[in-house]
């Protein structure tokens, strides 16, 4: 019961790198990342948030390492984490070495910003020995002074040049386990920069619109910026940056990929915008369902529609469907009418049936694995 076709062009051909057990690039699924916003010196709080992010579906989680104590904690965090971790490091190469010693799966570090050639070589050697990739993260807000002088202001060309400069430093050290991001808070600048870089290198690209704002504007900017690039086949991993709980970043990231037909995860709720024809409180029911179904990772299609205008048509295409009907709402299972449900029982009946549908999908997938 697949509802979505891909809206995207053929994926850009890239090399791939391994971040722990997650492959980024090549034909690997586009991975979804987020970043903790706890104090990395607080192991318990950071572990809790990593677990929440993993539970929400994050394939990779980044933690910042602003000082030695945070970098030392990487070892414990890696042990506690069910998903590979990326250490975010600026300026201080020693922190990168400590994080590598702690078993970090990837470094986000700009080699041009950590001092002398010897220091860069030391980090690259240590990363190389452990096959740990490096993500070069260019940000329009922190471009080098010489580039700003050359271009006059942050722009896509300056970002691309910055990315190429960092790439060259690593390539000169014979190191090619590279991912790159070119993030700006301007969607247009970000998209232009990624398009240009995609034509110049074949390293996997980490997509993101930086400092995108709160939940609503940040989600819209990210959906448009990342959506444009992904629809052109550009992008191998992504982070949606929001001034919000990082768990929301993961949810929005998956919604973008789901909408483009690039990945499936969790319940796809199709619900109507409501109008005076609605036969039950659609908005309230959908809000409750979103919370109660957040734990489901299987791709279940669910329609929740206020009346018979569009309800039966949508329900026929879904695993579980509900059509409003004046106190006698009609529940559909696998496209067929199944039973009438009273208003006060809607949420719990739908949750039960979605859980059953998820279990069936899981069992079927397990069976397919055993048969293959
Ligand atoms: Fe209104 Fe029915 Fe359309 Fe929902 S499906 S918006 S209730 S007409």
Short mmCIF file of C-alpha atoms and ligand atoms in Angstrom, two decimals:
data_model
loop_
_atom_site.label_atom_id
_atom_site.label_comp_id
_atom_site.label_asym_id
_atom_site.label_seq_id
_atom_site.Cartn_x
_atom_site.Cartn_y
_atom_site.Cartn_z
CA UNK A 1 0.00 0.00 0.00
CA UNK A 2 2.47 2.59 -1.18
CA UNK A 3 1.08 6.08 -1.64
CA UNK A 4 4.16 8.01 -2.67
CA UNK A 5 6.14 8.14 -5.88
CA UNK A 6 9.56 9.74 -5.94
CA UNK A 7 9.62 13.39 -7.04
CA UNK A 8 13.36 13.36 -7.43
CA UNK A 9 15.83 13.23 -10.26
CA UNK A 10 18.41 10.47 -10.31
CA UNK A 11 20.67 10.68 -7.28
CA UNK A 12 24.03 12.31 -7.83
CA UNK A 13 26.80 9.75 -7.93
CA UNK A 14 29.08 10.15 -4.92
CA UNK A 15 31.71 8.26 -3.05
CA UNK A 16 30.57 6.83 0.24
CA UNK A 17 31.99 7.00 3.74
CA UNK A 18 31.18 4.90 6.79
CA UNK A 19 30.12 6.71 9.92
CA UNK A 20 30.12 3.79 12.31
CA UNK A 21 27.58 1.38 10.81
CA UNK A 22 25.85 4.08 8.75
CA UNK A 23 26.93 4.53 5.15
CA UNK A 24 26.72 8.09 3.88
CA UNK A 25 26.78 8.64 0.12
CA UNK A 26 26.75 6.21 -2.78
CA UNK A 27 23.34 4.60 -2.96
CA UNK A 28 22.86 4.44 0.82
CA UNK A 29 19.58 5.85 2.15
CA UNK A 30 19.77 9.57 2.88
CA UNK A 31 20.51 9.69 6.58
CA UNK A 32 18.88 12.02 9.07
CA UNK A 33 20.96 13.71 11.73
CA UNK A 34 20.42 15.98 14.64
CA UNK A 35 22.58 17.50 17.33
CA UNK A 36 22.30 17.46 21.07
CA UNK A 37 21.81 20.79 22.82
CA UNK A 38 22.65 19.56 26.30
CA UNK A 39 25.94 20.39 27.98
CA UNK A 40 28.26 17.62 26.72
CA UNK A 41 30.01 17.77 30.10
CA UNK A 42 26.78 16.37 31.54
CA UNK A 43 26.94 12.72 30.47
CA UNK A 44 23.55 11.73 31.88
CA UNK A 45 21.63 14.56 30.21
CA UNK A 46 23.45 14.13 26.91
CA UNK A 47 22.93 10.38 26.91
CA UNK A 48 19.23 10.91 27.59
CA UNK A 49 18.94 13.22 24.62
CA UNK A 50 20.92 10.92 22.33
CA UNK A 51 18.51 8.11 23.24
CA UNK A 52 15.51 10.37 22.53
CA UNK A 53 16.93 11.32 19.16
CA UNK A 54 17.67 7.69 18.28
CA UNK A 55 14.15 6.73 19.35
CA UNK A 56 12.78 9.45 17.03
CA UNK A 57 14.74 7.84 14.18
CA UNK A 58 17.99 9.83 14.01
CA UNK A 59 20.57 7.78 12.10
CA UNK A 60 23.44 9.92 13.39
CA UNK A 61 23.80 12.32 16.31
CA UNK A 62 26.31 15.15 16.65
CA UNK A 63 27.60 16.37 19.97
CA UNK A 64 29.62 19.53 20.42
CA UNK A 65 32.98 19.36 22.17
CA UNK A 66 33.79 22.90 23.25
CA UNK A 67 36.39 21.88 25.84
CA UNK A 68 38.53 19.03 27.11
CA UNK A 69 35.98 17.71 29.59
CA UNK A 70 33.39 17.42 26.82
CA UNK A 71 35.88 15.68 24.52
CA UNK A 72 36.84 13.22 27.27
CA UNK A 73 33.14 12.40 27.74
CA UNK A 74 32.90 11.24 24.13
CA UNK A 75 34.13 7.78 25.16
CA UNK A 76 31.27 7.25 27.59
CA UNK A 77 28.72 8.77 25.21
CA UNK A 78 29.83 6.46 22.40
CA UNK A 79 29.40 3.50 24.73
CA UNK A 80 25.93 4.68 25.72
CA UNK A 81 24.71 5.53 22.23
CA UNK A 82 22.72 3.18 19.97
CA UNK A 83 23.67 5.29 16.92
CA UNK A 84 27.00 6.58 15.62
CA UNK A 85 28.16 9.91 17.05
CA UNK A 86 29.87 12.86 15.42
CA UNK A 87 32.04 15.24 17.44
CA UNK A 88 31.73 18.92 16.57
CA UNK A 89 35.09 20.58 17.10
CA UNK A 90 36.42 24.03 16.35
CA UNK A 91 39.95 25.42 16.50
CA UNK A 92 41.54 22.99 18.98
CA UNK A 93 43.09 19.92 17.34
CA UNK A 94 43.73 18.30 20.74
CA UNK A 95 40.00 17.94 21.28
CA UNK A 96 39.73 16.06 18.00
CA UNK A 97 42.50 13.67 19.08
CA UNK A 98 40.77 13.04 22.42
CA UNK A 99 37.43 12.39 20.69
CA UNK A 100 39.12 9.99 18.27
CA UNK A 101 40.70 8.17 21.20
CA UNK A 102 37.24 7.92 22.71
CA UNK A 103 35.94 6.07 19.67
CA UNK A 104 34.02 8.88 17.94
CA UNK A 105 32.59 7.77 14.58
CA UNK A 106 33.06 11.05 12.68
CA UNK A 107 34.59 14.48 13.19
CA UNK A 108 33.04 17.73 12.13
CA UNK A 109 36.06 19.95 11.90
CA UNK A 110 37.41 22.43 9.39
CA UNK A 111 41.06 21.54 8.79
CA UNK A 112 41.92 25.12 7.86
CA UNK A 113 40.84 26.29 11.31
CA UNK A 114 42.93 24.09 13.57
CA UNK A 115 46.33 25.64 13.20
CA UNK A 116 49.59 24.45 11.71
CA UNK A 117 50.01 21.83 9.01
CA UNK A 118 51.53 19.50 11.61
CA UNK A 119 48.41 19.71 13.76
CA UNK A 120 46.14 19.02 10.80
CA UNK A 121 48.35 16.09 9.80
CA UNK A 122 48.20 14.70 13.33
CA UNK A 123 44.39 14.75 13.32
CA UNK A 124 44.14 13.32 9.81
CA UNK A 125 46.58 10.54 10.66
CA UNK A 126 44.60 9.61 13.77
CA UNK A 127 41.30 9.73 11.86
CA UNK A 128 42.73 7.72 9.01
CA UNK A 129 44.07 5.02 11.35
CA UNK A 130 40.52 4.55 12.67
CA UNK A 131 38.77 5.10 9.31
CA UNK A 132 36.85 7.94 10.84
CA UNK A 133 35.47 10.41 8.25
CA UNK A 134 35.76 14.15 8.55
CA UNK A 135 32.89 16.47 7.74
CA UNK A 136 34.00 19.85 6.51
CA UNK A 137 31.34 22.30 7.64
CA UNK A 138 31.40 25.62 5.83
CA UNK A 139 29.08 28.23 7.29
CA UNK A 140 28.33 31.53 5.56
CA UNK A 141 28.48 33.26 8.94
CA UNK A 142 32.06 32.25 9.64
CA UNK A 143 33.91 32.50 6.34
CA UNK A 144 37.61 33.32 6.42
CA UNK A 145 38.55 36.99 6.27
CA UNK A 146 40.44 36.58 2.99
CA UNK A 147 37.36 35.18 1.29
CA UNK A 148 35.17 37.95 2.64
CA UNK A 149 37.73 40.49 1.38
CA UNK A 150 37.78 38.81 -2.04
CA UNK A 151 34.00 38.52 -2.47
CA UNK A 152 32.94 41.53 -0.38
CA UNK A 153 30.25 39.59 1.50
CA UNK A 154 29.21 36.02 2.16
CA UNK A 155 28.01 34.40 -1.07
CA UNK A 156 27.72 30.98 -2.65
CA UNK A 157 31.03 31.30 -4.53
CA UNK A 158 32.87 32.18 -1.32
CA UNK A 159 31.34 29.18 0.41
CA UNK A 160 32.32 26.86 -2.43
CA UNK A 161 35.86 28.24 -2.46
CA UNK A 162 36.08 27.75 1.29
CA UNK A 163 34.89 24.15 0.95
CA UNK A 164 37.39 23.44 -1.82
CA UNK A 165 40.19 24.94 0.27
CA UNK A 166 39.45 22.62 3.19
CA UNK A 167 39.08 19.66 0.83
CA UNK A 168 42.48 20.40 -0.69
CA UNK A 169 44.13 20.39 2.73
CA UNK A 170 42.79 16.89 3.37
CA UNK A 171 43.52 15.62 -0.14
CA UNK A 172 47.10 16.86 0.14
CA UNK A 173 47.38 14.57 3.14
CA UNK A 174 45.99 11.73 1.04
CA UNK A 175 42.75 11.71 2.95
CA UNK A 176 39.44 11.28 1.17
CA UNK A 177 36.99 10.11 3.81
CA UNK A 178 35.22 13.42 3.48
CA UNK A 179 31.69 14.81 3.72
CA UNK A 180 30.96 18.47 3.16
CA UNK A 181 28.29 20.94 4.11
CA UNK A 182 27.85 24.51 2.86
CA UNK A 183 25.25 26.09 5.07
CA UNK A 184 23.80 29.60 5.04
CA UNK A 185 20.71 31.02 6.66
CA UNK A 186 19.65 32.19 3.20
CA UNK A 187 17.91 29.38 1.35
CA UNK A 188 18.85 30.80 -2.05
CA UNK A 189 22.54 31.08 -1.13
CA UNK A 190 22.62 27.60 0.34
CA UNK A 191 20.98 26.01 -2.68
CA UNK A 192 23.30 27.84 -5.09
CA UNK A 193 26.38 26.81 -3.12
CA UNK A 194 25.45 23.12 -3.01
CA UNK A 195 24.54 23.07 -6.71
CA UNK A 196 27.93 24.54 -7.59
CA UNK A 197 29.91 22.24 -5.33
CA UNK A 198 28.00 19.18 -6.56
CA UNK A 199 29.38 19.88 -10.02
CA UNK A 200 32.94 20.08 -8.78
CA UNK A 201 33.47 17.16 -6.36
CA UNK A 202 32.03 13.72 -5.80
CA UNK A 203 32.20 13.68 -2.01
CA UNK A 204 28.95 13.07 -0.17
CA UNK A 205 27.09 16.23 0.81
CA UNK A 206 25.54 16.96 4.18
CA UNK A 207 22.58 19.29 3.60
CA UNK A 208 21.24 21.93 5.93
CA UNK A 209 19.93 25.46 6.17
CA UNK A 210 21.71 26.96 9.14
CA UNK A 211 20.08 29.14 11.78
CA UNK A 212 16.76 28.51 10.07
CA UNK A 213 14.70 29.76 13.01
CA UNK A 214 11.94 28.23 15.11
CA UNK A 215 9.72 25.27 14.39
CA UNK A 216 7.49 26.80 11.72
CA UNK A 217 9.81 29.07 9.70
CA UNK A 218 12.73 26.66 10.15
CA UNK A 219 10.72 23.73 8.86
CA UNK A 220 9.44 25.67 5.86
CA UNK A 221 12.90 27.02 4.95
CA UNK A 222 14.45 23.57 5.33
CA UNK A 223 11.70 21.87 3.36
CA UNK A 224 12.14 24.30 0.48
CA UNK A 225 15.94 24.43 0.50
CA UNK A 226 16.61 20.77 1.14
CA UNK A 227 13.62 19.79 -0.97
CA UNK A 228 14.96 21.66 -4.00
CA UNK A 229 18.38 20.03 -3.68
CA UNK A 230 17.08 16.55 -2.94
CA UNK A 231 14.68 16.77 -5.87
CA UNK A 232 17.73 17.38 -8.09
CA UNK A 233 19.42 14.29 -6.66
CA UNK A 234 21.81 16.34 -4.48
CA UNK A 235 22.34 15.36 -0.85
CA UNK A 236 23.40 12.28 1.07
CA UNK A 237 22.66 13.18 4.67
CA UNK A 238 20.79 16.08 6.24
CA UNK A 239 20.14 18.02 9.35
CA UNK A 240 17.19 20.32 9.81
CA UNK A 241 18.37 23.10 12.17
CA UNK A 242 15.62 24.42 14.39
CA UNK A 243 15.50 26.61 17.47
CA UNK A 244 13.40 23.86 19.03
CA UNK A 245 13.73 20.49 20.71
CA UNK A 246 16.22 18.56 18.51
CA UNK A 247 13.76 15.65 18.34
CA UNK A 248 11.65 17.93 16.13
CA UNK A 249 14.60 18.25 13.74
CA UNK A 250 14.53 14.50 13.21
CA UNK A 251 10.76 14.49 12.66
CA UNK A 252 10.94 17.33 10.12
CA UNK A 253 13.90 15.66 8.37
CA UNK A 254 11.91 12.49 7.89
CA UNK A 255 8.83 14.40 6.76
CA UNK A 256 10.93 16.04 4.03
CA UNK A 257 12.30 12.68 2.88
CA UNK A 258 8.88 11.02 3.12
CA UNK A 259 7.27 13.79 1.08
CA UNK A 260 9.86 13.33 -1.66
CA UNK A 261 9.40 9.58 -1.58
CA UNK A 262 13.06 9.09 -0.60
CA UNK A 263 12.52 7.32 2.72
CA UNK A 264 9.66 6.00 4.71
CA UNK A 265 9.38 6.00 8.46
CA UNK A 266 6.53 6.08 10.89
CA UNK A 267 2.86 6.71 10.40
CA UNK A 268 1.91 8.84 7.43
CA UNK A 269 -1.21 10.67 8.58
CA UNK A 270 -3.45 11.98 5.83
CA UNK A 271 -5.98 14.33 7.38
CA UNK A 272 -8.28 16.99 6.00
CA UNK A 273 -8.03 20.68 6.88
CA UNK A 274 -11.61 20.54 8.28
CA UNK A 275 -14.64 22.66 7.45
CA UNK A 276 -18.22 22.93 8.63
CA UNK A 277 -18.96 19.49 7.17
CA UNK A 278 -16.67 17.73 9.65
CA UNK A 279 -18.52 15.08 11.66
CA UNK A 280 -15.98 14.84 14.51
CA UNK A 281 -13.21 17.05 15.94
CA UNK A 282 -10.59 16.21 13.31
CA UNK A 283 -7.90 18.62 14.52
CA UNK A 284 -8.14 17.39 18.10
CA UNK A 285 -8.12 13.71 17.10
CA UNK A 286 -5.12 14.18 14.77
CA UNK A 287 -3.14 16.03 17.47
CA UNK A 288 -3.78 13.15 19.90
CA UNK A 289 -2.89 10.55 17.27
CA UNK A 290 0.40 12.27 16.42
CA UNK A 291 1.45 11.93 20.07
CA UNK A 292 0.15 8.40 20.61
CA UNK A 293 1.66 7.06 17.35
CA UNK A 294 5.07 8.76 17.57
CA UNK A 295 6.71 5.51 18.73
CA UNK A 296 5.85 3.61 15.56
CA UNK A 297 8.66 3.35 13.04
CA UNK A 298 6.92 1.17 10.44
CA UNK A 299 5.45 2.92 7.42
CA UNK A 300 1.73 2.80 8.10
CA UNK A 301 -0.65 4.93 6.03
CA UNK A 302 -3.53 6.35 8.05
CA UNK A 303 -6.30 8.63 6.83
CA UNK A 304 -8.40 10.70 9.22
CA UNK A 305 -11.02 12.58 7.24
CA UNK A 306 -13.94 14.61 8.56
CA UNK A 307 -16.73 13.55 6.21
CA UNK A 308 -17.72 11.44 3.23
CA UNK A 309 -16.67 14.05 0.66
CA UNK A 310 -13.08 12.79 0.58
CA UNK A 311 -13.08 10.19 3.35
CA UNK A 312 -13.87 6.92 1.54
CA UNK A 313 -11.49 7.68 -1.34
CA UNK A 314 -8.56 8.29 1.02
CA UNK A 315 -9.45 5.37 3.31
CA UNK A 316 -9.40 2.96 0.37
CA UNK A 317 -5.70 3.70 -0.17
CA UNK A 318 -4.62 3.32 3.46
CA UNK A 319 -3.87 0.58 5.97
CA UNK A 320 -6.24 2.28 8.40
CA UNK A 321 -8.81 4.93 7.55
CA UNK A 322 -11.48 6.86 9.34
CA UNK A 323 -14.40 8.66 7.74
CA UNK A 324 -16.54 11.03 9.83
CA UNK A 325 -20.22 10.14 9.98
CA UNK A 326 -22.32 11.90 12.59
CA UNK A 327 -21.52 9.88 15.71
CA UNK A 328 -21.21 6.77 13.59
CA UNK A 329 -17.80 7.22 12.07
CA UNK A 330 -16.64 4.48 9.77
CA UNK A 331 -13.32 2.72 10.35
CA UNK A 332 -11.66 1.18 7.28
CA UNK A 333 -9.02 -1.53 7.41
CA UNK A 334 -6.86 -2.25 4.39
CA UNK A 335 -9.16 -0.20 2.21
CA UNK A 336 -12.44 -1.82 3.26
CA UNK A 337 -15.17 -0.62 5.67
CA UNK A 338 -14.75 -2.52 8.92
CA UNK A 339 -16.80 -1.10 11.82
CA UNK A 340 -18.59 1.94 13.15
CA UNK A 341 -16.84 3.84 15.94
CA UNK A 342 -18.35 6.37 18.34
CA UNK A 343 -16.73 9.79 18.73
CA UNK A 344 -15.42 9.04 22.23
CA UNK A 345 -13.65 5.91 21.08
CA UNK A 346 -11.94 7.19 17.95
CA UNK A 347 -8.40 7.71 19.16
CA UNK A 348 -7.99 4.43 21.01
CA UNK A 349 -9.54 2.34 18.19
CA UNK A 350 -7.29 3.96 15.60
CA UNK A 351 -4.19 3.52 17.78
CA UNK A 352 -5.02 -0.19 18.26
CA UNK A 353 -5.45 -0.78 14.55
CA UNK A 354 -2.34 1.19 13.55
CA UNK A 355 -0.31 -0.84 16.03
CA UNK A 356 -1.65 -4.06 14.52
CA UNK A 357 -0.85 -2.80 11.01
CA UNK A 358 2.69 -1.91 12.14
CA UNK A 359 3.12 -5.38 13.66
CA UNK A 360 1.97 -7.00 10.42
CA UNK A 361 4.45 -4.95 8.41
CA UNK A 362 7.24 -5.90 10.83
CA UNK A 363 6.35 -9.60 10.64
CA UNK A 364 6.18 -9.50 6.85
CA UNK A 365 9.59 -7.80 6.63
CA UNK A 366 11.05 -10.36 9.04
CA UNK A 367 9.59 -13.17 6.94
CA UNK A 368 11.09 -11.68 3.79
CA UNK A 369 14.51 -11.51 5.45
CA UNK A 370 14.24 -15.16 6.54
CA UNK A 371 13.18 -16.23 3.03
CA UNK A 372 15.95 -14.35 1.27
FE1 LIG B 1 -14.61 19.46 5.06
FE2 LIG B 1 -15.15 16.92 4.56
FE3 LIG B 1 -13.27 18.21 3.15
FE4 LIG B 1 -12.81 17.57 5.67
S1 LIG B 1 -13.15 16.13 3.97
S2 LIG B 1 -12.41 19.53 4.72
S3 LIG B 1 -14.81 17.84 6.57
S4 LIG B 1 -15.45 18.61 3.15
#
